[in-house]
Coordinates of C-alpha atoms and ligand atoms in Angstrom, one line a residue:
M1 CA 174.4 80.6 102.9
T2 CA 177.2 83.1 103.1
A3 CA 178.4 84.9 99.9
S4 CA 180.8 82.0 99.5
G5 CA 177.9 79.5 99.5
T6 CA 179.1 77.9 102.7
P7 CA 177.3 78.0 106.1
L8 CA 178.6 80.7 108.5
R9 CA 180.9 79.1 111.1
L10 CA 179.9 79.8 114.7
A11 CA 181.7 79.5 118.0
V12 CA 179.2 79.6 120.9
L13 CA 180.4 80.5 124.4
V14 CA 178.2 79.4 127.3
S15 CA 178.3 79.2 131.1
G16 CA 175.1 77.2 131.9
R17 CA 172.3 75.2 130.5
G18 CA 172.5 76.4 127.0
S19 CA 168.9 76.8 125.9
N20 CA 169.9 79.6 123.5
L21 CA 172.6 77.4 122.1
A22 CA 170.1 74.6 121.6
A23 CA 167.7 77.0 119.8
I24 CA 170.5 78.0 117.4
A25 CA 171.6 74.4 116.9
A26 CA 168.0 73.4 116.0
R27 CA 167.8 76.1 113.3
C28 CA 171.1 75.1 111.9
A29 CA 170.0 71.4 111.8
D30 CA 166.6 72.1 110.2
G31 CA 168.3 74.2 107.5
T32 CA 166.4 77.5 108.3
L33 CA 169.7 79.1 109.5
A34 CA 172.6 79.1 107.1
A35 CA 175.1 78.5 109.8
T36 CA 177.0 75.7 111.5
I37 CA 178.3 75.5 115.1
V38 CA 182.0 74.5 114.9
Q39 CA 182.9 74.9 118.5
V40 CA 181.2 75.4 121.9
L41 CA 183.2 76.6 124.8
S42 CA 182.3 76.9 128.5
D43 CA 184.1 78.7 131.2
R44 CA 182.7 76.1 133.7
E45 CA 183.2 72.4 133.8
D46 CA 179.7 71.8 135.1
A47 CA 177.8 73.7 132.4
G48 CA 174.7 71.7 131.4
A49 CA 175.4 72.6 127.8
L50 CA 178.5 70.4 127.7
P51 CA 176.8 67.0 128.1
W52 CA 174.0 68.2 125.8
C53 CA 176.6 69.0 123.1
A54 CA 178.1 65.5 123.5
S55 CA 174.7 64.0 122.9
Q56 CA 174.3 66.0 119.7
G57 CA 177.8 65.4 118.3
I58 CA 178.7 69.2 118.6
A59 CA 182.4 69.9 119.4
A60 CA 182.5 71.3 123.0
R61 CA 184.9 71.7 125.8
A62 CA 185.4 73.6 129.0
I63 CA 188.1 76.1 129.6
A64 CA 187.6 76.4 133.3
A65 CA 188.2 80.0 134.4
A66 CA 188.7 78.8 137.9
T67 CA 191.9 77.1 137.0
F68 CA 193.5 80.3 135.6
R69 CA 195.3 81.8 138.7
Q70 CA 198.4 83.9 139.0
D71 CA 199.6 85.4 142.3
G72 CA 196.3 84.5 143.9
Q73 CA 194.4 86.5 141.3
F74 CA 192.2 85.5 138.3
D75 CA 194.5 85.4 135.3
R76 CA 192.2 86.9 132.8
D77 CA 194.8 87.3 130.0
G78 CA 195.7 83.6 130.3
F79 CA 192.1 82.5 130.3
E80 CA 191.1 84.7 127.3
S81 CA 194.2 83.6 125.4
A82 CA 193.2 80.0 125.8
L83 CA 189.7 80.8 124.6
M84 CA 191.0 82.7 121.6
Q85 CA 193.4 79.9 120.6
V86 CA 190.5 77.4 120.5
I87 CA 188.1 79.8 118.8
D88 CA 190.6 80.8 116.1
A89 CA 191.7 77.2 115.5
S90 CA 188.0 76.3 114.9
G91 CA 187.9 78.7 111.9
A92 CA 184.8 80.4 113.5
Q93 CA 183.7 83.5 111.6
L94 CA 181.3 84.7 114.3
V95 CA 181.5 84.4 118.1
V96 CA 178.2 84.1 119.8
L97 CA 177.9 84.7 123.6
A98 CA 174.9 82.7 124.7
G99 CA 174.6 83.0 128.5
F100 CA 178.3 83.4 128.9
M101 CA 178.5 85.1 132.3
R102 CA 181.9 86.7 132.2
V103 CA 183.1 90.2 131.4
L104 CA 185.5 90.1 128.5
S105 CA 188.6 92.4 128.2
A106 CA 189.1 95.2 125.7
R107 CA 191.8 93.0 124.2
F108 CA 189.4 90.1 123.6
V109 CA 186.7 92.3 122.2
A110 CA 189.1 94.1 119.8
H111 CA 190.3 90.7 118.5
Y112 CA 186.7 89.9 117.4
A113 CA 185.6 93.4 116.6
G114 CA 182.4 93.2 114.5
R115 CA 182.3 89.4 114.9
L116 CA 181.2 89.1 118.5
L117 CA 177.5 89.1 119.5
N118 CA 175.7 88.8 122.9
I119 CA 172.2 88.3 124.0
H120 CA 171.0 90.1 127.1
P121 CA 167.8 89.6 129.0
S122 CA 166.5 93.2 129.0
L123 CA 165.6 96.0 126.7
L124 CA 169.1 97.6 126.6
P125 CA 170.2 100.2 127.6
R126 CA 167.8 99.5 130.4
H127 CA 169.0 97.0 133.1
K128 CA 172.6 96.3 132.0
G129 CA 174.3 93.7 134.1
L130 CA 172.8 90.9 136.3
H131 CA 169.4 90.1 137.8
T132 CA 167.5 91.9 135.0
H133 CA 164.1 90.3 135.7
E134 CA 164.2 91.1 139.4
R135 CA 165.2 94.7 138.6
A136 CA 162.4 95.1 135.9
L137 CA 159.8 94.0 138.5
A138 CA 161.3 96.2 141.3
A139 CA 161.2 99.2 138.9
G140 CA 157.6 98.6 138.1
D141 CA 158.3 98.2 134.4
L142 CA 155.3 97.5 132.3
E143 CA 157.3 95.9 129.6
H144 CA 160.6 94.0 129.5
G145 CA 162.4 91.9 126.9
A146 CA 165.7 90.9 125.4
S147 CA 168.3 92.4 123.1
V148 CA 171.0 91.0 120.7
H149 CA 173.9 93.4 120.4
Y150 CA 177.4 93.6 119.1
V151 CA 179.9 93.4 121.9
T152 CA 182.2 96.4 122.5
A153 CA 184.5 97.2 125.4
E154 CA 181.6 98.8 127.4
L155 CA 179.7 96.1 129.3
D156 CA 176.3 95.5 127.6
G157 CA 176.9 98.7 125.8
G158 CA 177.5 97.8 122.1
P159 CA 175.1 98.6 119.4
V160 CA 171.8 96.8 119.7
V161 CA 170.6 95.1 116.6
L162 CA 167.3 93.4 117.5
Q163 CA 164.9 93.5 120.5
A164 CA 161.8 91.6 121.6
H165 CA 159.3 93.2 124.0
V166 CA 157.2 91.2 126.4
P167 CA 154.5 92.5 128.8
V168 CA 155.1 92.4 132.6
L169 CA 152.0 90.9 134.0
P170 CA 150.5 91.7 137.5
N171 CA 151.3 88.4 139.1
D172 CA 154.7 87.9 137.5
T173 CA 157.6 86.6 139.5
A174 CA 161.2 86.8 138.3
D175 CA 160.9 83.2 137.1
T176 CA 157.6 83.7 135.1
L177 CA 159.0 86.8 133.5
A178 CA 162.4 85.1 132.7
A179 CA 160.5 82.3 131.0
R180 CA 158.5 84.8 128.8
V181 CA 161.7 86.6 127.9
L182 CA 163.6 83.4 127.2
S183 CA 161.1 82.1 124.6
Q184 CA 161.7 85.4 122.7
E185 CA 165.5 85.1 123.1
H186 CA 165.2 81.8 121.2
Q187 CA 163.8 83.6 118.2
L188 CA 166.0 86.6 118.4
Y189 CA 169.4 85.1 118.2
S190 CA 168.8 82.9 115.1
Q191 CA 167.2 85.9 113.3
V192 CA 170.3 88.1 113.8
I193 CA 172.8 85.3 113.0
G194 CA 170.8 84.6 109.8
W195 CA 171.1 88.2 108.8
I196 CA 174.8 88.1 109.2
A197 CA 175.1 84.8 107.3
T198 CA 173.2 86.4 104.3
D199 CA 175.1 89.7 104.6
R200 CA 172.0 91.7 105.3
L201 CA 173.7 92.8 108.6
Q202 CA 177.3 94.0 108.3
W203 CA 179.8 95.7 110.5
Q204 CA 181.5 98.7 108.8
N205 CA 183.7 101.3 110.4
G206 CA 182.7 100.3 113.9
R207 CA 178.9 100.4 113.3
P208 CA 176.2 98.0 112.1
R209 CA 174.6 98.4 108.7
F210 CA 171.3 96.7 107.8
D211 CA 170.4 96.3 104.2
G212 CA 173.1 98.8 103.4
I213 CA 171.8 101.5 105.7
A214 CA 173.4 102.5 109.0
L215 CA 171.4 100.9 111.9
N216 CA 171.0 103.8 114.4
A217 CA 168.2 102.2 116.5
P218 CA 167.4 98.6 117.3
L219 CA 165.1 96.6 115.0
Q220 CA 162.1 95.0 116.7
I221 CA 161.3 91.4 116.2
G222 CA 158.5 90.9 113.7
E223 CA 159.2 94.3 112.1
L224 CA 161.1 92.7 109.3
T225 CA 161.4 89.3 107.8
Ligands
LIG301 C1 169.8 83.9 129.0 O1 168.6 84.5 129.5 C2 170.7 85.1 128.5 O2 170.0 86.2 128.0 C3 171.4 85.4 129.8 O3 171.6 84.2 130.4 C4 170.6 83.2 130.0 C5 171.3 82.0 129.5 O4 170.3 81.0 129.3 N1 172.6 86.1 129.6 C6 173.0 87.1 130.4 O5 172.5 87.4 131.4 C7 174.3 87.7 129.9 N2 174.6 88.9 130.7 P1 170.7 79.7 128.4 O6 172.0 79.1 129.0 O7 169.5 78.8 128.6 O8 170.9 80.2 127.0

């Protein structure tokens, strides 16, 4: 529970199937995560997460980015304002990007400073951006993994809180490697959200603090309970 004794209110933003969302929801439902998902938003109408939310009774809707056009260009301001309106109306305390495949503006990031998390399928700062599994294989990496980080205006560049490492095996394909990383992602996100819910992880003066000490390097999963 949060200091106020109520579950931490989460807005979760997705673009696709939503397996990280489902992992977080499972931990909320079984009581091992002191949080509740108050709103799911997708930038795509066809996200698999939307029918899944409907089946679970989780409030969810699409704000379709493709419909925000001005002078033939993507109207990012209009799209993000629509997102912010719904997130803020939900009373969300923490905004969780879970496979949300859009770059967010500095304006959006500033609005949720210290309350915006992302999960990225690599050992940041290695392999920022897309196609991380293919790039880890092409680089001959011996290990790969996933990172949960606070979002700042720099793409995939905010302070990393927690990482999980997995080995890259000789016969790996991008798909086998992605699956190994994804199973770790499903542990990582709930761990970090739980630390925020219980105030172990805090955002102060633009930096994370863990158990009252400045977090200058990522924690590793399994290192702490
Ligand atoms: C996850 O692997 C997540 O790390 C990645 O998208 C996938 C979403 O899967 N996110 C990014 O690449 C963000 N740049 P999910 O929809 O099953 O949670």
